[in-house]
GROMACS .gro file of C-alpha atoms in nm:
model
  208
    1UNK     CA    1   3.540   1.091  -5.871
    2UNK     CA    2   3.733   0.760  -5.818
    3UNK     CA    3   4.085   0.906  -5.769
    4UNK     CA    4   3.928   1.103  -5.480
    5UNK     CA    5   3.816   0.797  -5.359
    6UNK     CA    6   4.142   0.635  -5.408
    7UNK     CA    7   4.311   0.915  -5.254
    8UNK     CA    8   4.118   0.896  -4.917
    9UNK     CA    9   4.132   0.494  -4.869
   10UNK     CA   10   4.535   0.555  -4.918
   11UNK     CA   11   4.479   0.844  -4.656
   12UNK     CA   12   4.291   0.657  -4.419
   13UNK     CA   13   4.557   0.350  -4.443
   14UNK     CA   14   4.860   0.562  -4.347
   15UNK     CA   15   4.678   0.717  -4.086
   16UNK     CA   16   4.565   0.361  -3.928
   17UNK     CA   17   4.945   0.236  -3.995
   18UNK     CA   18   5.151   0.502  -3.842
   19UNK     CA   19   5.243   0.537  -3.457
   20UNK     CA   20   5.049   0.797  -3.279
   21UNK     CA   21   5.199   1.087  -3.219
   22UNK     CA   22   5.435   1.123  -2.899
   23UNK     CA   23   5.411   0.781  -2.800
   24UNK     CA   24   5.718   0.581  -2.779
   25UNK     CA   25   5.750   0.200  -2.898
   26UNK     CA   26   5.750   0.068  -2.541
   27UNK     CA   27   5.425   0.274  -2.430
   28UNK     CA   28   5.260   0.159  -2.797
   29UNK     CA   29   5.417  -0.225  -2.718
   30UNK     CA   30   5.212  -0.176  -2.328
   31UNK     CA   31   4.890  -0.094  -2.469
   32UNK     CA   32   4.905  -0.357  -2.725
   33UNK     CA   33   4.968  -0.643  -2.456
   34UNK     CA   34   4.723  -0.459  -2.239
   35UNK     CA   35   4.450  -0.478  -2.578
   36UNK     CA   36   4.583  -0.873  -2.578
   37UNK     CA   37   4.476  -0.929  -2.194
   38UNK     CA   38   4.142  -0.803  -2.262
   39UNK     CA   39   4.076  -1.054  -2.587
   40UNK     CA   40   4.073  -0.755  -2.824
   41UNK     CA   41   4.343  -0.957  -3.060
   42UNK     CA   42   4.319  -0.756  -3.401
   43UNK     CA   43   4.318  -0.459  -3.222
   44UNK     CA   44   4.622  -0.555  -3.040
   45UNK     CA   45   4.791  -0.648  -3.356
   46UNK     CA   46   4.704  -0.288  -3.527
   47UNK     CA   47   4.896  -0.135  -3.199
   48UNK     CA   48   5.213  -0.413  -3.170
   49UNK     CA   49   5.254  -0.340  -3.536
   50UNK     CA   50   5.296   0.000  -3.453
   51UNK     CA   51   5.530  -0.021  -3.235
   52UNK     CA   52   5.769  -0.259  -3.424
   53UNK     CA   53   5.730   0.051  -3.713
   54UNK     CA   54   5.874   0.263  -3.474
   55UNK     CA   55   6.088  -0.032  -3.337
   56UNK     CA   56   6.170  -0.356  -3.470
   57UNK     CA   57   6.387  -0.480  -3.204
   58UNK     CA   58   6.086  -0.416  -2.928
   59UNK     CA   59   6.101  -0.720  -2.704
   60UNK     CA   60   5.792  -0.678  -2.569
   61UNK     CA   61   5.597  -0.597  -2.882
   62UNK     CA   62   5.763  -0.907  -3.066
   63UNK     CA   63   5.639  -1.140  -2.759
   64UNK     CA   64   5.276  -0.960  -2.759
   65UNK     CA   65   5.228  -0.984  -3.130
   66UNK     CA   66   5.391  -1.353  -3.071
   67UNK     CA   67   5.073  -1.377  -2.810
   68UNK     CA   68   4.828  -1.273  -3.055
   69UNK     CA   69   4.906  -1.426  -3.343
   70UNK     CA   70   4.873  -1.758  -3.127
   71UNK     CA   71   4.539  -1.627  -3.019
   72UNK     CA   72   4.432  -1.590  -3.402
   73UNK     CA   73   4.567  -1.927  -3.471
   74UNK     CA   74   4.829  -1.801  -3.680
   75UNK     CA   75   5.113  -2.052  -3.536
   76UNK     CA   76   5.368  -2.055  -3.759
   77UNK     CA   77   5.418  -1.640  -3.741
   78UNK     CA   78   5.368  -1.654  -3.382
   79UNK     CA   79   5.657  -1.890  -3.382
   80UNK     CA   80   5.834  -1.648  -3.622
   81UNK     CA   81   5.816  -1.354  -3.368
   82UNK     CA   82   5.929  -1.589  -3.085
   83UNK     CA   83   6.221  -1.651  -3.278
   84UNK     CA   84   6.317  -1.271  -3.381
   85UNK     CA   85   6.290  -1.196  -3.003
   86UNK     CA   86   6.502  -1.487  -2.902
   87UNK     CA   87   6.781  -1.401  -3.176
   88UNK     CA   88   6.784  -1.056  -3.041
   89UNK     CA   89   6.824  -1.146  -2.633
   90UNK     CA   90   6.859  -1.520  -2.583
   91UNK     CA   91   6.816  -1.458  -2.180
   92UNK     CA   92   6.427  -1.325  -2.268
   93UNK     CA   93   6.253  -1.598  -2.088
   94UNK     CA   94   5.920  -1.490  -2.192
   95UNK     CA   95   6.002  -1.575  -2.574
   96UNK     CA   96   6.127  -1.957  -2.468
   97UNK     CA   97   5.824  -1.985  -2.262
   98UNK     CA   98   5.558  -1.874  -2.512
   99UNK     CA   99   5.691  -2.069  -2.814
  100UNK     CA  100   5.660  -2.371  -2.600
  101UNK     CA  101   5.284  -2.264  -2.571
  102UNK     CA  102   5.235  -2.260  -2.959
  103UNK     CA  103   5.453  -2.578  -3.011
  104UNK     CA  104   5.217  -2.755  -2.774
  105UNK     CA  105   4.927  -2.657  -2.981
  106UNK     CA  106   5.062  -2.775  -3.298
  107UNK     CA  107   5.132  -3.140  -3.070
  108UNK     CA  108   5.533  -3.085  -3.090
  109UNK     CA  109   5.553  -3.207  -2.736
  110UNK     CA  110   5.921  -3.283  -2.715
  111UNK     CA  111   6.025  -2.959  -2.901
  112UNK     CA  112   5.794  -2.782  -2.658
  113UNK     CA  113   5.953  -2.923  -2.374
  114UNK     CA  114   6.255  -2.804  -2.475
  115UNK     CA  115   6.157  -2.450  -2.473
  116UNK     CA  116   6.008  -2.461  -2.147
  117UNK     CA  117   6.322  -2.600  -2.007
  118UNK     CA  118   6.527  -2.316  -2.118
  119UNK     CA  119   6.307  -2.064  -1.999
  120UNK     CA  120   6.319  -2.232  -1.664
  121UNK     CA  121   6.709  -2.262  -1.732
  122UNK     CA  122   6.686  -1.909  -1.767
  123UNK     CA  123   6.510  -1.845  -1.470
  124UNK     CA  124   6.470  -2.124  -1.227
  125UNK     CA  125   6.186  -1.990  -1.042
  126UNK     CA  126   5.978  -1.876  -1.379
  127UNK     CA  127   5.684  -2.014  -1.216
  128UNK     CA  128   5.443  -1.986  -1.537
  129UNK     CA  129   5.728  -2.187  -1.714
  130UNK     CA  130   5.680  -2.470  -1.509
  131UNK     CA  131   5.300  -2.467  -1.532
  132UNK     CA  132   5.305  -2.436  -1.931
  133UNK     CA  133   5.557  -2.749  -1.905
  134UNK     CA  134   5.317  -2.947  -1.672
  135UNK     CA  135   5.045  -2.861  -1.920
  136UNK     CA  136   5.227  -3.037  -2.207
  137UNK     CA  137   5.367  -3.334  -2.026
  138UNK     CA  138   4.998  -3.405  -1.948
  139UNK     CA  139   4.921  -3.388  -2.268
  140UNK     CA  140   5.204  -3.613  -2.388
  141UNK     CA  141   5.081  -3.855  -2.103
  142UNK     CA  142   5.428  -3.798  -1.909
  143UNK     CA  143   5.204  -3.790  -1.573
  144UNK     CA  144   5.472  -3.846  -1.328
  145UNK     CA  145   5.713  -3.542  -1.461
  146UNK     CA  146   5.385  -3.339  -1.542
  147UNK     CA  147   5.341  -3.380  -1.146
  148UNK     CA  148   5.648  -3.300  -1.063
  149UNK     CA  149   5.664  -2.937  -1.253
  150UNK     CA  150   5.343  -2.889  -1.145
  151UNK     CA  151   5.412  -2.920  -0.805
  152UNK     CA  152   5.718  -2.648  -0.857
  153UNK     CA  153   5.458  -2.459  -1.028
  154UNK     CA  154   5.229  -2.405  -0.708
  155UNK     CA  155   5.526  -2.373  -0.514
  156UNK     CA  156   5.652  -2.056  -0.709
  157UNK     CA  157   5.362  -1.903  -0.782
  158UNK     CA  158   5.058  -2.022  -0.517
  159UNK     CA  159   4.817  -1.778  -0.626
  160UNK     CA  160   4.824  -1.901  -1.013
  161UNK     CA  161   4.512  -2.130  -1.091
  162UNK     CA  162   4.690  -2.293  -1.388
  163UNK     CA  163   4.931  -2.440  -1.214
  164UNK     CA  164   4.691  -2.619  -0.944
  165UNK     CA  165   4.482  -2.695  -1.258
  166UNK     CA  166   4.749  -2.896  -1.433
  167UNK     CA  167   4.854  -3.052  -1.096
  168UNK     CA  168   4.476  -3.156  -1.045
  169UNK     CA  169   4.505  -3.327  -1.414
  170UNK     CA  170   4.781  -3.509  -1.367
  171UNK     CA  171   4.710  -3.622  -1.032
  172UNK     CA  172   4.393  -3.760  -1.173
  173UNK     CA  173   4.567  -3.923  -1.438
  174UNK     CA  174   4.727  -4.134  -1.176
  175UNK     CA  175   4.456  -4.232  -1.035
  176UNK     CA  176   4.509  -3.957  -0.657
  177UNK     CA  177   4.155  -3.864  -0.681
  178UNK     CA  178   4.140  -3.708  -0.342
  179UNK     CA  179   4.451  -3.512  -0.404
  180UNK     CA  180   4.341  -3.408  -0.740
  181UNK     CA  181   3.993  -3.275  -0.649
  182UNK     CA  182   4.198  -3.065  -0.363
  183UNK     CA  183   4.398  -2.917  -0.665
  184UNK     CA  184   4.086  -2.851  -0.884
  185UNK     CA  185   3.928  -2.674  -0.579
  186UNK     CA  186   4.236  -2.443  -0.529
  187UNK     CA  187   4.207  -2.351  -0.887
  188UNK     CA  188   3.864  -2.266  -0.857
  189UNK     CA  189   3.916  -2.068  -0.569
  190UNK     CA  190   4.191  -1.840  -0.740
  191UNK     CA  191   3.973  -1.869  -1.074
  192UNK     CA  192   3.612  -1.955  -0.999
  193UNK     CA  193   3.543  -1.913  -1.413
  194UNK     CA  194   3.815  -2.170  -1.472
  195UNK     CA  195   3.617  -2.452  -1.636
  196UNK     CA  196   3.850  -2.678  -1.678
  197UNK     CA  197   3.889  -2.710  -1.330
  198UNK     CA  198   3.518  -2.774  -1.260
  199UNK     CA  199   3.494  -3.021  -1.547
  200UNK     CA  200   3.821  -3.202  -1.421
  201UNK     CA  201   3.699  -3.218  -1.035
  202UNK     CA  202   3.364  -3.371  -1.156
  203UNK     CA  203   3.521  -3.641  -1.372
  204UNK     CA  204   3.792  -3.681  -1.057
  205UNK     CA  205   3.483  -3.744  -0.814
  206UNK     CA  206   3.322  -3.972  -1.035
  207UNK     CA  207   3.594  -4.187  -1.070
  208UNK     CA  208   3.655  -4.220  -0.653
   0.00000   0.00000   0.00000
């Protein structure tokens, strides 16, 4: 009886870890990244691991797994995925940018800035990297530099709410409250659910 149960469990595990018949690594990577975007991190991790079982060098799967591990608080493991992607393709800007995000969460700001700078060097029009750089610089209390990066982010990707959020944070820290409120308002128009922008706006108004 116990042997039958063990075999059943083993079969279940094998079925869960094998790639779905007919799906390519690229298709699985896209599916896993879609699950990540839907905040289904555990499900995403399973699918991304299936993609990597088919193709261990799949950049989109490595990047997606890194993002998923970061969202699960597994920062060092996330960095391992980005480092592998970078070793496979040093021009893969997403890995540099996302490694910078993890390092920012770890409060390793100088190292994070270097990652964002590398992503921007690869693609000077990478708006999200400028926004993330502004976020990191704000946390490091380097507000003038943060504002420069946020300005660039909003020029390159004017529809990206977090670029305007990071611009508002820098402006508020510099005492430019009217401009900060305007930036927060733009962020909220683009993303009404961005609570950080609402909180920042209210604080800036209280200091005017």
